[in-house]
CSV table of C-alpha atoms in Angstrom, one decimal:
chain,number,residue,atom,x,y,z
A,577,GLN,CA,-29.0,-11.2,12.6
A,578,VAL,CA,-29.2,-14.6,12.9
A,579,GLN,CA,-33.0,-15.8,13.3
A,580,LEU,CA,-34.0,-19.4,13.5
A,581,VAL,CA,-38.0,-19.7,13.5
A,582,GLU,CA,-39.3,-23.6,14.5
A,583,SER,CA,-42.7,-24.8,13.5
A,584,GLY,CA,-44.5,-28.0,13.3
A,585,GLY,CA,-44.8,-28.8,17.0
A,586,GLY,CA,-48.0,-29.8,18.0
A,587,LEU,CA,-50.1,-33.1,19.9
A,588,VAL,CA,-49.5,-36.6,18.3
A,589,LYS,CA,-50.7,-39.9,19.5
A,590,PRO,CA,-48.0,-42.6,20.6
A,591,GLY,CA,-46.8,-44.5,17.5
A,592,GLY,CA,-47.7,-41.3,15.1
A,593,SER,CA,-45.2,-39.1,12.9
A,594,LEU,CA,-44.6,-35.3,12.9
A,595,ARG,CA,-42.4,-33.4,10.7
A,596,LEU,CA,-40.4,-30.2,12.4
A,597,SER,CA,-39.4,-27.4,10.2
A,598,CYS,CA,-36.7,-24.5,11.0
A,599,ALA,CA,-36.7,-21.6,8.7
A,600,ALA,CA,-33.3,-19.4,9.3
A,601,SER,CA,-32.1,-16.2,8.4
A,602,GLY,CA,-29.2,-13.9,9.0
A,603,PHE,CA,-26.6,-16.0,7.8
A,604,THR,CA,-25.3,-18.2,4.8
A,605,PHE,CA,-26.8,-21.1,6.0
A,606,SER,CA,-25.4,-23.6,3.4
A,607,ASP,CA,-22.1,-22.8,5.4
A,608,TYR,CA,-22.9,-24.4,8.3
A,609,TYR,CA,-23.7,-27.5,10.6
A,610,MET,CA,-27.4,-27.6,12.0
A,611,GLY,CA,-28.8,-29.4,14.6
A,612,TRP,CA,-31.8,-30.2,17.0
A,613,ILE,CA,-31.9,-30.5,20.7
A,614,ARG,CA,-34.8,-31.2,22.8
A,615,GLN,CA,-35.7,-30.5,26.9
A,616,ALA,CA,-38.4,-32.5,28.4
A,617,PRO,CA,-41.0,-30.5,30.3
A,618,GLY,CA,-38.9,-29.3,33.7
A,619,LYS,CA,-35.9,-31.6,32.3
A,620,GLY,CA,-32.6,-30.6,31.1
A,621,LEU,CA,-31.1,-30.4,27.5
A,622,GLU,CA,-30.6,-33.6,25.2
A,623,TRP,CA,-29.1,-33.5,22.1
A,624,VAL,CA,-31.0,-35.0,19.6
A,625,SER,CA,-29.4,-35.0,15.9
A,626,TYR,CA,-26.9,-32.7,13.8
A,627,ILE,CA,-26.2,-32.9,9.9
A,628,THR,CA,-23.5,-31.1,7.9
A,629,GLU,CA,-23.7,-28.4,5.7
A,630,SER,CA,-24.1,-30.3,2.3
A,631,SER,CA,-26.0,-33.3,4.2
A,632,THR,CA,-23.2,-35.8,3.7
A,633,TYR,CA,-23.7,-36.6,7.2
A,634,ALA,CA,-26.0,-36.9,9.8
A,635,ASN,CA,-25.8,-38.1,13.5
A,636,TYR,CA,-28.2,-38.9,16.0
A,637,ALA,CA,-28.4,-39.9,19.6
A,638,ASP,CA,-29.2,-43.3,20.2
A,639,SER,CA,-32.6,-42.5,21.8
A,640,VAL,CA,-34.0,-41.6,18.2
A,641,LYS,CA,-31.9,-43.4,16.0
A,642,GLY,CA,-33.9,-45.7,13.4
A,643,ARG,CA,-37.3,-43.3,14.2
A,644,PHE,CA,-36.4,-39.8,13.7
A,645,THR,CA,-34.4,-38.2,10.5
A,646,ILE,CA,-32.5,-35.0,9.8
A,647,SER,CA,-32.4,-33.1,6.6
A,648,ARG,CA,-32.0,-29.7,5.1
A,649,ASP,CA,-32.8,-27.5,1.9
A,650,ASN,CA,-30.0,-25.3,1.6
A,651,ALA,CA,-31.7,-23.5,-1.3
A,652,LYS,CA,-34.7,-22.9,1.1
A,653,LYS,CA,-32.7,-22.0,4.2
A,654,SER,CA,-33.9,-24.6,6.0
A,655,LEU,CA,-33.7,-27.7,8.5
A,656,PHE,CA,-36.4,-30.5,9.0
A,657,LEU,CA,-36.3,-33.3,11.9
A,658,GLN,CA,-38.8,-36.2,10.7
A,659,MET,CA,-40.0,-38.0,13.7
A,660,ASN,CA,-41.7,-41.1,13.1
A,661,SER,CA,-42.8,-44.2,15.9
A,662,LEU,CA,-43.7,-41.3,18.3
A,663,ARG,CA,-43.2,-42.0,22.1
A,664,ALA,CA,-44.5,-40.2,25.3
A,665,GLU,CA,-40.8,-39.8,26.5
A,666,ASP,CA,-40.4,-37.8,23.4
A,667,THR,CA,-42.5,-35.0,24.5
A,668,ALA,CA,-40.3,-31.9,24.4
A,669,VAL,CA,-39.9,-28.8,23.0
A,670,TYR,CA,-37.3,-29.0,20.1
A,671,TYR,CA,-34.8,-26.5,19.7
A,672,CYS,CA,-33.1,-25.9,16.2
A,673,ALA,CA,-29.6,-24.5,16.8
A,674,VAL,CA,-26.7,-23.5,14.4
A,675,LEU,CA,-23.6,-25.9,15.3
A,676,THR,CA,-20.2,-24.6,14.6
A,677,VAL,CA,-17.3,-27.1,14.2
A,678,SER,CA,-14.0,-25.5,14.8
A,679,GLY,CA,-11.3,-28.1,15.8
A,680,TRP,CA,-12.6,-30.8,18.2
A,681,SER,CA,-15.3,-28.4,19.5
A,682,TYR,CA,-18.6,-28.6,18.6
A,683,PHE,CA,-21.0,-26.2,19.9
A,684,PHE,CA,-24.5,-24.7,19.4
A,685,ASP,CA,-24.0,-20.7,19.2
A,686,ASN,CA,-27.9,-19.5,17.8
A,687,TRP,CA,-31.0,-21.2,18.9
A,688,GLY,CA,-34.2,-21.2,17.9
A,689,GLN,CA,-37.5,-20.2,20.1
A,690,GLY,CA,-38.5,-23.7,20.1
A,691,SER,CA,-41.7,-26.0,19.5
A,692,LEU,CA,-43.5,-27.9,21.7
A,693,VAL,CA,-43.9,-31.5,20.3
A,694,THR,CA,-46.7,-33.5,22.9
A,695,VAL,CA,-47.1,-37.2,22.5
A,696,ALA,CA,-50.0,-38.6,24.2
A,697,SER,CA,-53.3,-40.4,23.2
B,1179,GLN,CA,-28.1,-40.3,34.1
B,1180,SER,CA,-26.0,-37.6,32.1
B,1181,VAL,CA,-22.5,-38.4,30.8
B,1182,LEU,CA,-21.4,-34.9,31.8
B,1183,THR,CA,-21.8,-34.3,35.8
B,1184,GLN,CA,-23.4,-31.1,37.4
B,1185,PRO,CA,-24.4,-30.1,40.4
B,1186,PRO,CA,-28.3,-29.9,40.7
B,1187,SER,CA,-27.9,-26.5,42.4
B,1188,VAL,CA,-25.6,-23.5,43.7
B,1189,SER,CA,-26.5,-20.0,44.9
B,1190,GLY,CA,-24.7,-17.0,46.0
B,1191,ALA,CA,-25.5,-13.8,47.4
B,1192,PRO,CA,-25.2,-10.7,45.0
B,1193,GLY,CA,-21.4,-9.8,44.4
B,1194,GLN,CA,-20.1,-12.7,45.1
B,1195,ARG,CA,-18.5,-15.5,43.5
B,1196,VAL,CA,-19.8,-18.7,42.2
B,1197,THR,CA,-18.8,-21.8,40.4
B,1198,ILE,CA,-20.2,-24.5,38.5
B,1199,SER,CA,-18.7,-27.8,38.1
B,1200,CYS,CA,-19.0,-30.2,35.2
B,1201,THR,CA,-17.2,-33.6,35.2
B,1202,GLY,CA,-17.0,-35.9,32.7
B,1203,SER,CA,-14.5,-38.6,31.6
B,1204,ASN,CA,-11.7,-39.6,29.1
B,1205,SER,CA,-14.0,-40.0,26.1
B,1206,ASN,CA,-15.1,-36.4,26.3
B,1207,ILE,CA,-13.4,-33.4,28.4
B,1208,GLY,CA,-10.4,-35.8,29.3
B,1209,ALA,CA,-9.8,-36.3,25.5
B,1210,ASN,CA,-9.3,-32.8,25.2
B,1211,TYR,CA,-12.5,-32.1,23.2
B,1212,GLY,CA,-14.1,-28.2,24.1
B,1213,VAL,CA,-16.3,-27.6,26.7
B,1214,HIS,CA,-19.4,-25.3,26.2
B,1215,TRP,CA,-21.6,-23.4,28.5
B,1216,TYR,CA,-25.2,-22.4,27.9
B,1217,GLN,CA,-27.3,-20.0,30.3
B,1218,GLN,CA,-31.2,-20.7,30.1
B,1219,LEU,CA,-33.3,-17.9,31.6
B,1220,PRO,CA,-37.1,-18.7,32.8
B,1221,GLY,CA,-39.2,-19.5,29.9
B,1222,THR,CA,-36.2,-18.4,27.3
B,1223,ALA,CA,-34.3,-20.7,24.6
B,1224,PRO,CA,-30.7,-21.6,26.0
B,1225,LYS,CA,-27.7,-19.1,25.1
B,1226,LEU,CA,-24.2,-19.9,24.2
B,1227,LEU,CA,-21.9,-18.3,26.9
B,1228,ILE,CA,-18.8,-19.8,26.8
B,1229,TYR,CA,-17.0,-22.1,23.7
B,1230,GLY,CA,-14.1,-23.9,23.7
B,1231,ASP,CA,-13.5,-23.8,27.3
B,1232,ASN,CA,-12.9,-20.5,28.0
B,1233,ASN,CA,-13.9,-17.9,25.2
B,1234,ARG,CA,-17.1,-15.5,25.4
B,1235,PRO,CA,-19.0,-14.5,22.6
B,1236,SER,CA,-19.4,-11.1,21.6
B,1237,GLY,CA,-22.0,-9.5,24.4
B,1238,VAL,CA,-21.0,-11.7,27.2
B,1239,PRO,CA,-20.1,-9.9,30.3
B,1240,GLU,CA,-16.3,-10.6,31.5
B,1241,ARG,CA,-17.6,-11.8,34.6
B,1242,PHE,CA,-18.3,-15.1,33.3
B,1243,SER,CA,-15.5,-17.4,32.7
B,1244,GLY,CA,-14.3,-21.0,31.8
B,1245,SER,CA,-11.6,-22.9,32.9
B,1246,LYS,CA,-10.7,-26.5,32.2
B,1247,SER,CA,-8.6,-29.5,33.8
B,1248,GLY,CA,-8.3,-32.8,33.4
B,1249,THR,CA,-11.7,-34.5,33.2
B,1250,SER,CA,-13.7,-31.5,34.3
B,1251,ALA,CA,-14.5,-27.8,33.5
B,1252,SER,CA,-15.9,-25.2,35.6
B,1253,LEU,CA,-18.0,-22.1,35.0
B,1254,ALA,CA,-17.0,-19.4,37.3
B,1255,ILE,CA,-19.3,-16.2,37.3
B,1256,THR,CA,-17.8,-13.3,39.3
B,1257,GLY,CA,-20.1,-10.3,40.8
B,1258,LEU,CA,-23.3,-12.0,40.8
B,1259,GLN,CA,-26.5,-10.4,39.9
B,1260,ALA,CA,-30.1,-10.9,40.2
B,1261,GLU,CA,-30.3,-11.3,36.6
B,1262,ASP,CA,-27.7,-14.1,36.5
B,1263,GLU,CA,-30.4,-16.5,38.3
B,1264,ALA,CA,-30.7,-19.3,35.3
B,1265,ASP,CA,-30.4,-22.7,34.3
B,1266,TYR,CA,-26.7,-23.3,33.1
B,1267,TYR,CA,-25.5,-26.6,31.1
B,1268,CYS,CA,-22.4,-27.8,30.0
B,1269,GLN,CA,-21.6,-29.6,26.8
B,1270,SER,CA,-18.8,-31.3,24.9
B,1271,TYR,CA,-18.1,-34.0,22.4
B,1272,ASP,CA,-17.7,-37.9,23.0
B,1273,SER,CA,-15.9,-40.1,21.0
B,1274,SER,CA,-17.1,-43.2,22.7
B,1275,LEU,CA,-20.8,-42.9,21.5
B,1276,SER,CA,-20.5,-42.6,18.1
B,1277,GLY,CA,-19.4,-38.8,17.7
B,1278,SER,CA,-22.2,-37.5,20.4
B,1279,LEU,CA,-22.7,-34.4,21.6
B,1280,VAL,CA,-23.5,-34.5,24.9
B,1281,PHE,CA,-24.9,-32.0,27.6
B,1282,GLY,CA,-24.4,-32.0,31.6
B,1283,GLY,CA,-27.8,-32.3,33.7
B,1284,GLY,CA,-27.8,-28.9,34.0
B,1285,THR,CA,-27.4,-26.2,37.4
B,1286,LYS,CA,-30.1,-24.2,38.7
B,1287,LEU,CA,-28.4,-20.9,39.9
B,1288,THR,CA,-30.1,-19.0,42.8
B,1289,VAL,CA,-29.1,-15.4,43.9
B,1290,LEU,CA,-29.9,-15.0,47.2
């Protein structure tokens, strides 16, 4: 079965950097888009970024554009999110998810358990 | 302020039918992009409930159904059960935001 395991979260000071990782198993990782979604404490879901199967294209929410970079290593079945210039409002649980694209439908059909990122001094 | 608008909360008694609305615009739902629904039980990761407007992934009970009309979509839950108490989110694609993926603000379902 599909398994996604995030790691790399933790406490970081404002202006600092953090790199999240997501280890995938149970499916052909290189065949799928992948994405990151976050959820601030007590708040709703916010899409952060997605990347195509072979890393030819990546897209970002305006709130993180220019600060976050998504990448993947298909050989290692891993997804990454490099987060720079972190702000207090980036504090959230970050979920890694498989993004299925079918026509004009883009949906997340498998999710990891999440990794908490806290930005505070 | 979310691009897709959902009611903050809905409630219903066991066995009843409830619906959750998701209102968008002509750059997302109205442009015929697929609407998808997620269920998030307390303390857990979200789970895909409905995809492509009205399709259920394997394992999702028939009690859950989706529909779409114009710039809005709805999730219906029939035969409400205590274990349905959760947060529900709609999601779509928006062509006006450089191809962004957008979520509704979420709806808390309380089973009375």
